[in-house]
PDB file of C-alpha atoms in Angstrom:
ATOM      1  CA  UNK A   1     102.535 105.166 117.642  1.00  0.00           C
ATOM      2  CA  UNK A   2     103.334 102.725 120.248  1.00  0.00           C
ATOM      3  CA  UNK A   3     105.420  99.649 119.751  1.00  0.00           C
ATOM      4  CA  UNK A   4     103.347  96.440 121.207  1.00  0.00           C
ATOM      5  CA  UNK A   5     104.801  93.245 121.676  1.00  0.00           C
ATOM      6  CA  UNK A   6     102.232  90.611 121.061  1.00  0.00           C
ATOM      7  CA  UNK A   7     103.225  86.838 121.246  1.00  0.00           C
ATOM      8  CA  UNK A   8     106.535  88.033 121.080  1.00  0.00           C
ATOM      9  CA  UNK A   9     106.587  90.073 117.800  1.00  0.00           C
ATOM     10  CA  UNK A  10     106.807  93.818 117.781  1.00  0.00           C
ATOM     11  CA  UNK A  11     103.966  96.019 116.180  1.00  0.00           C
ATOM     12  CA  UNK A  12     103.441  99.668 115.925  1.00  0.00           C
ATOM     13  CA  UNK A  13      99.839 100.327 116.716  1.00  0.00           C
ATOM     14  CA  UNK A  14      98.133 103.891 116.899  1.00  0.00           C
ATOM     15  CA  UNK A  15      94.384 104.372 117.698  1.00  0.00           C
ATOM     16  CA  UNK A  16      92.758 107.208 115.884  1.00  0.00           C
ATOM     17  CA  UNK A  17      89.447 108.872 117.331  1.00  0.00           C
ATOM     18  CA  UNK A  18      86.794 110.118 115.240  1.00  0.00           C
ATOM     19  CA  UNK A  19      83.187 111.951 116.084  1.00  0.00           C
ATOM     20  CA  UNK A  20      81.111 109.363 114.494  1.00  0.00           C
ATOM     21  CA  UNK A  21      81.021 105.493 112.922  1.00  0.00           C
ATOM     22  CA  UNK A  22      80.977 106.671 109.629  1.00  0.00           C
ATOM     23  CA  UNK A  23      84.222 108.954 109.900  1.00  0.00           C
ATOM     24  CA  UNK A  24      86.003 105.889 111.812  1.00  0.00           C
ATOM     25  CA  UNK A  25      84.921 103.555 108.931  1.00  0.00           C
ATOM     26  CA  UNK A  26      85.941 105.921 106.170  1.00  0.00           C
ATOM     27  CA  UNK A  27      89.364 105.888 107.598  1.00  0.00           C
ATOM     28  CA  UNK A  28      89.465 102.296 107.641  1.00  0.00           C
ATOM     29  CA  UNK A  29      89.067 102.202 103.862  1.00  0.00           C
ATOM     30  CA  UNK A  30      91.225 104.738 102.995  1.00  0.00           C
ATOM     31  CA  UNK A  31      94.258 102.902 105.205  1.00  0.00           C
ATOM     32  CA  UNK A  32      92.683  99.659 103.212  1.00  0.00           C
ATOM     33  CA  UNK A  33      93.772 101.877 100.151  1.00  0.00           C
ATOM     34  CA  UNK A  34      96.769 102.624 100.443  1.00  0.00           C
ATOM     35  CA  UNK A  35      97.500  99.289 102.225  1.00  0.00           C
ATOM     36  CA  UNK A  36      96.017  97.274  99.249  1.00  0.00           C
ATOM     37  CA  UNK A  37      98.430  99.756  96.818  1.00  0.00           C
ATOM     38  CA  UNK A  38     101.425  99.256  98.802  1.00  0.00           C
ATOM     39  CA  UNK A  39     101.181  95.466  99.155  1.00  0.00           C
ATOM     40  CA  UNK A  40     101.504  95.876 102.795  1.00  0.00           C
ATOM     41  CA  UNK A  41      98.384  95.305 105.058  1.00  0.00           C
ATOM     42  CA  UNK A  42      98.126  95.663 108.347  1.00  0.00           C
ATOM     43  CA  UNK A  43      94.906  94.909 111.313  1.00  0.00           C
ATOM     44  CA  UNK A  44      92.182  97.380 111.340  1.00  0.00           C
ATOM     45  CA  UNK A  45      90.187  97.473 114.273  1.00  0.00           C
ATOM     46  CA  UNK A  46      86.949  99.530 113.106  1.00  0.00           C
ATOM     47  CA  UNK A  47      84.459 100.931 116.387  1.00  0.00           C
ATOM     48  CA  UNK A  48      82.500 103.505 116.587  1.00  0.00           C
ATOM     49  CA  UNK A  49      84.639 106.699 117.055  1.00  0.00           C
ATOM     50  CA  UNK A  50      87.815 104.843 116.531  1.00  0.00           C
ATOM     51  CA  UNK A  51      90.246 103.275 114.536  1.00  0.00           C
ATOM     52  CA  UNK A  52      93.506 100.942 115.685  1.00  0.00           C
ATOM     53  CA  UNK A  53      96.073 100.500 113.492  1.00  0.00           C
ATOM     54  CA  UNK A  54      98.427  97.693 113.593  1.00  0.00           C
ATOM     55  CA  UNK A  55     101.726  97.602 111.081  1.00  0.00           C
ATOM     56  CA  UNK A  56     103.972  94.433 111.343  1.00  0.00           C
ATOM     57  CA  UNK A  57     105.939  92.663 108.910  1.00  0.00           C
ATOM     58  CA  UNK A  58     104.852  88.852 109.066  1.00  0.00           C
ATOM     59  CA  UNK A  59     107.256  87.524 107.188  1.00  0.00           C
ATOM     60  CA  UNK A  60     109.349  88.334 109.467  1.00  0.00           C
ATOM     61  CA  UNK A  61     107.684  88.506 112.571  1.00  0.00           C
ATOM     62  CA  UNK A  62     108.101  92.025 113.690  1.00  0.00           C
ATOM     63  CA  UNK A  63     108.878  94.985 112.468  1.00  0.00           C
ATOM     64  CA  UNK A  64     110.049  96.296 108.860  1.00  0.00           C
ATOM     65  CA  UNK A  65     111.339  99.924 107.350  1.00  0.00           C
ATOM     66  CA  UNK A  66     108.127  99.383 105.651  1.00  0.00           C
ATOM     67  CA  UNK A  67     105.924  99.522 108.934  1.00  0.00           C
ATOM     68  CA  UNK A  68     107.454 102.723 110.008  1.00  0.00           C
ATOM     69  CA  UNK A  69     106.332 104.090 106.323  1.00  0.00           C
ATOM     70  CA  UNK A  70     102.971 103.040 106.209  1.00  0.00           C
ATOM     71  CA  UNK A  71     102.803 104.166 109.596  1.00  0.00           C
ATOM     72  CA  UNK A  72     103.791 107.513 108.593  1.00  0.00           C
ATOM     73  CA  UNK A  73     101.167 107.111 105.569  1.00  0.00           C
ATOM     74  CA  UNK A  74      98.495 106.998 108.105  1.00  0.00           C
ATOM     75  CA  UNK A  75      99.462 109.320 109.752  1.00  0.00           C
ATOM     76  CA  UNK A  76      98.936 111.365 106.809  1.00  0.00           C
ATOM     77  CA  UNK A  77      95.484 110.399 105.869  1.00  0.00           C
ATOM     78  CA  UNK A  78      94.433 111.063 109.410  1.00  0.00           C
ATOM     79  CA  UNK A  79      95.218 114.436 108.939  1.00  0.00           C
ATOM     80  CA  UNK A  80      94.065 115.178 105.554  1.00  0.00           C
TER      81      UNK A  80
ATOM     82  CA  UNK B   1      78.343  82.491 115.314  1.00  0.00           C
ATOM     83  CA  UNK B   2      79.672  82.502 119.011  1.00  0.00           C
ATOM     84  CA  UNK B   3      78.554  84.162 122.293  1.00  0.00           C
ATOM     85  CA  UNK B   4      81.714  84.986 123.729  1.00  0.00           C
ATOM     86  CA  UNK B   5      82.561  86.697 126.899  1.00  0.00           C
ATOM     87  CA  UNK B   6      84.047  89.918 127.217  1.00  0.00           C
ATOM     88  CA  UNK B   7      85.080  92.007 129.874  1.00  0.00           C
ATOM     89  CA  UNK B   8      81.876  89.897 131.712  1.00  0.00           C
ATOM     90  CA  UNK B   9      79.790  91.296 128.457  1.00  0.00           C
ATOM     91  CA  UNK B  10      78.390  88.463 126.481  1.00  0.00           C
ATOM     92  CA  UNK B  11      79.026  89.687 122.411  1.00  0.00           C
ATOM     93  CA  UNK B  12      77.992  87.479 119.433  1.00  0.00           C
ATOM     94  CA  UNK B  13      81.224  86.743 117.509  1.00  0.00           C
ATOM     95  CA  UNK B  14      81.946  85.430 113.994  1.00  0.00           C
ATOM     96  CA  UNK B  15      85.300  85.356 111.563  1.00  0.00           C
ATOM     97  CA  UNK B  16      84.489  85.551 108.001  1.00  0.00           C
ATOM     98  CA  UNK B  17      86.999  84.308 105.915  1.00  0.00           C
ATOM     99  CA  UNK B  18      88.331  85.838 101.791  1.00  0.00           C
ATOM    100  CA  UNK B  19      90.384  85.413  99.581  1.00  0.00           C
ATOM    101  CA  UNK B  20      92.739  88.540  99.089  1.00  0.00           C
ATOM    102  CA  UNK B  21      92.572  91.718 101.601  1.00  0.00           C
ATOM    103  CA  UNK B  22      90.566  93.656  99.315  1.00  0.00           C
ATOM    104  CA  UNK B  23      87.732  91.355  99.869  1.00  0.00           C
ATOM    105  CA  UNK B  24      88.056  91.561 103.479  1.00  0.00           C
ATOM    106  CA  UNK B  25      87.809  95.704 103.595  1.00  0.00           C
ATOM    107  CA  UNK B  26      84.875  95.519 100.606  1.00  0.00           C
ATOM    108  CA  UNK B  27      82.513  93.463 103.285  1.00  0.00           C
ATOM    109  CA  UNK B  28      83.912  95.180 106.465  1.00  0.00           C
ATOM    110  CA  UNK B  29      82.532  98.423 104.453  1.00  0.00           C
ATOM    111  CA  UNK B  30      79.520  96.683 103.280  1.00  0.00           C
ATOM    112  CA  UNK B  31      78.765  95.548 107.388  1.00  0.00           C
ATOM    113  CA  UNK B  32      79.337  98.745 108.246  1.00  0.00           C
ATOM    114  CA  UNK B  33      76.939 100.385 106.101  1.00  0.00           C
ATOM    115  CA  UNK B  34      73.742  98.203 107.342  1.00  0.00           C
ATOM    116  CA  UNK B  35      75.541  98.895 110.839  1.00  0.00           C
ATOM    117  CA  UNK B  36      74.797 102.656 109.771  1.00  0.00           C
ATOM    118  CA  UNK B  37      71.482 101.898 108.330  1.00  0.00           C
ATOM    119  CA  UNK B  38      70.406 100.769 111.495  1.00  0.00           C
ATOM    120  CA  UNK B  39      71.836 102.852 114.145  1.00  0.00           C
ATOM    121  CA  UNK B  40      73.637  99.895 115.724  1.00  0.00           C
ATOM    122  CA  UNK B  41      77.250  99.799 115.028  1.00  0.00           C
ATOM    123  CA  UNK B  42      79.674  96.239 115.430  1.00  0.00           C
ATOM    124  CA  UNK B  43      83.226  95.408 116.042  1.00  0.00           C
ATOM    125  CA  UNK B  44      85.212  95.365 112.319  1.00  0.00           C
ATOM    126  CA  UNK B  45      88.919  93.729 112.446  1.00  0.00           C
ATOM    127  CA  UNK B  46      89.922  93.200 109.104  1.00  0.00           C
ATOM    128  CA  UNK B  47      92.833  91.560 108.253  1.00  0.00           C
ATOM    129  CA  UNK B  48      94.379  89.919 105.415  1.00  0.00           C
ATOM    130  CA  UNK B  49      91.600  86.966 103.990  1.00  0.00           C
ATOM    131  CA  UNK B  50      89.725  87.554 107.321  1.00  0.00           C
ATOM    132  CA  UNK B  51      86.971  90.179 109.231  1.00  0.00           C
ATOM    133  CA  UNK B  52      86.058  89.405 112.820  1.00  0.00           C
ATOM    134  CA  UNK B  53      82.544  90.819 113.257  1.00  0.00           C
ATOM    135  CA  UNK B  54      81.610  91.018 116.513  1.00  0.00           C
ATOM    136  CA  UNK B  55      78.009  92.296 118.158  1.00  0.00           C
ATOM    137  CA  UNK B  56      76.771  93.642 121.176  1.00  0.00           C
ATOM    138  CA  UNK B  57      74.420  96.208 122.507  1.00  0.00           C
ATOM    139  CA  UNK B  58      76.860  99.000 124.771  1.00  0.00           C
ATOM    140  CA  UNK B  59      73.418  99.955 126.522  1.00  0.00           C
ATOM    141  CA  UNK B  60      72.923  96.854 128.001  1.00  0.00           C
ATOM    142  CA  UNK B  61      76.477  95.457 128.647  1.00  0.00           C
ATOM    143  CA  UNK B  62      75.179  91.955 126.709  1.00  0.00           C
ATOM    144  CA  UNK B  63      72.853  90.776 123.904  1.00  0.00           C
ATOM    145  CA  UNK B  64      69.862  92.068 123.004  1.00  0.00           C
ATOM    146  CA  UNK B  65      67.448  90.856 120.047  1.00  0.00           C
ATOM    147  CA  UNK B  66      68.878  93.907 117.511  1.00  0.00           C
ATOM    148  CA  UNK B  67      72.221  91.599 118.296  1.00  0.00           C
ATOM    149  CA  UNK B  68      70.584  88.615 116.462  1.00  0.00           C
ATOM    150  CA  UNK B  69      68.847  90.342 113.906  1.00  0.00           C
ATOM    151  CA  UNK B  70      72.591  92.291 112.603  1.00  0.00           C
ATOM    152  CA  UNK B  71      73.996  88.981 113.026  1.00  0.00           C
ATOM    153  CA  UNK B  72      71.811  87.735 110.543  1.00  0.00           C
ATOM    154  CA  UNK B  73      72.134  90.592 108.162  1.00  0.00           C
ATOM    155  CA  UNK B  74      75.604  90.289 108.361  1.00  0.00           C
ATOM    156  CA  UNK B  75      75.757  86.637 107.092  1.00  0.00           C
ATOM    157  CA  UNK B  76      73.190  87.864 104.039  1.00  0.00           C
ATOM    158  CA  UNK B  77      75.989  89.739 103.057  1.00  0.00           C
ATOM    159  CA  UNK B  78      78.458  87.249 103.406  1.00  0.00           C
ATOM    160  CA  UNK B  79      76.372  84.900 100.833  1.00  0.00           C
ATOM    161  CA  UNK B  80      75.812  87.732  98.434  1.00  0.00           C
TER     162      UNK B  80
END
């Protein structure tokens, strides 16, 4: 994960690489899962072969104990 | 839609707008499988109420006539 500053808020963004679309995609919806169950969502950039992941906490305008554990709950699916 | 530039590229560009995030990912999934279907694969960023779809053909660096013809698949999908 890399900490981007963008419009001066901090967010952790990772890029995940997959063989195909429909593997990239797949993870999209399964981040959109957990995202959607947590009541945290973050920016999913779907292309073929890759995903980025951005985590930020908006009400706040950067970044949350929150990001860093949906970040690690990515992290999770990507491997799995 | 809009023909934006990128990178020198010209892509065709459109936000789509929902309610909640779930309704974002259902239609970024939905895009994504006619993007299948057809071999020809977009730009998804979903975000919360909000999926930027954006189009291009990689072989060409620009627009081609596929370009116009996901576009309007994509908005089929958007009205249904």
């Amino acid at each position: 994960w890399q900490v981007v500053e963008d419009d001066g808020e901090l967010h952790l963004q990772r890029i995940y690489r997959f063989r195909n679309f429909t593997n990239a995609l797949s993870f999209t919806l399964f981040v959109g899962a957990i995202a959607e169950e947590a009541g945290h969502h973050p920016v999913l950039l779907t292309e073929w072969g890759k995903v980025t992941v951005t985590w930020w906490t908006h009400a706040i305008g950067g970044l949350h104990q929150n990001d860093f554990i949906m970040a690690a709950k990515t992290d999770f699916i990507a491997l799995n």
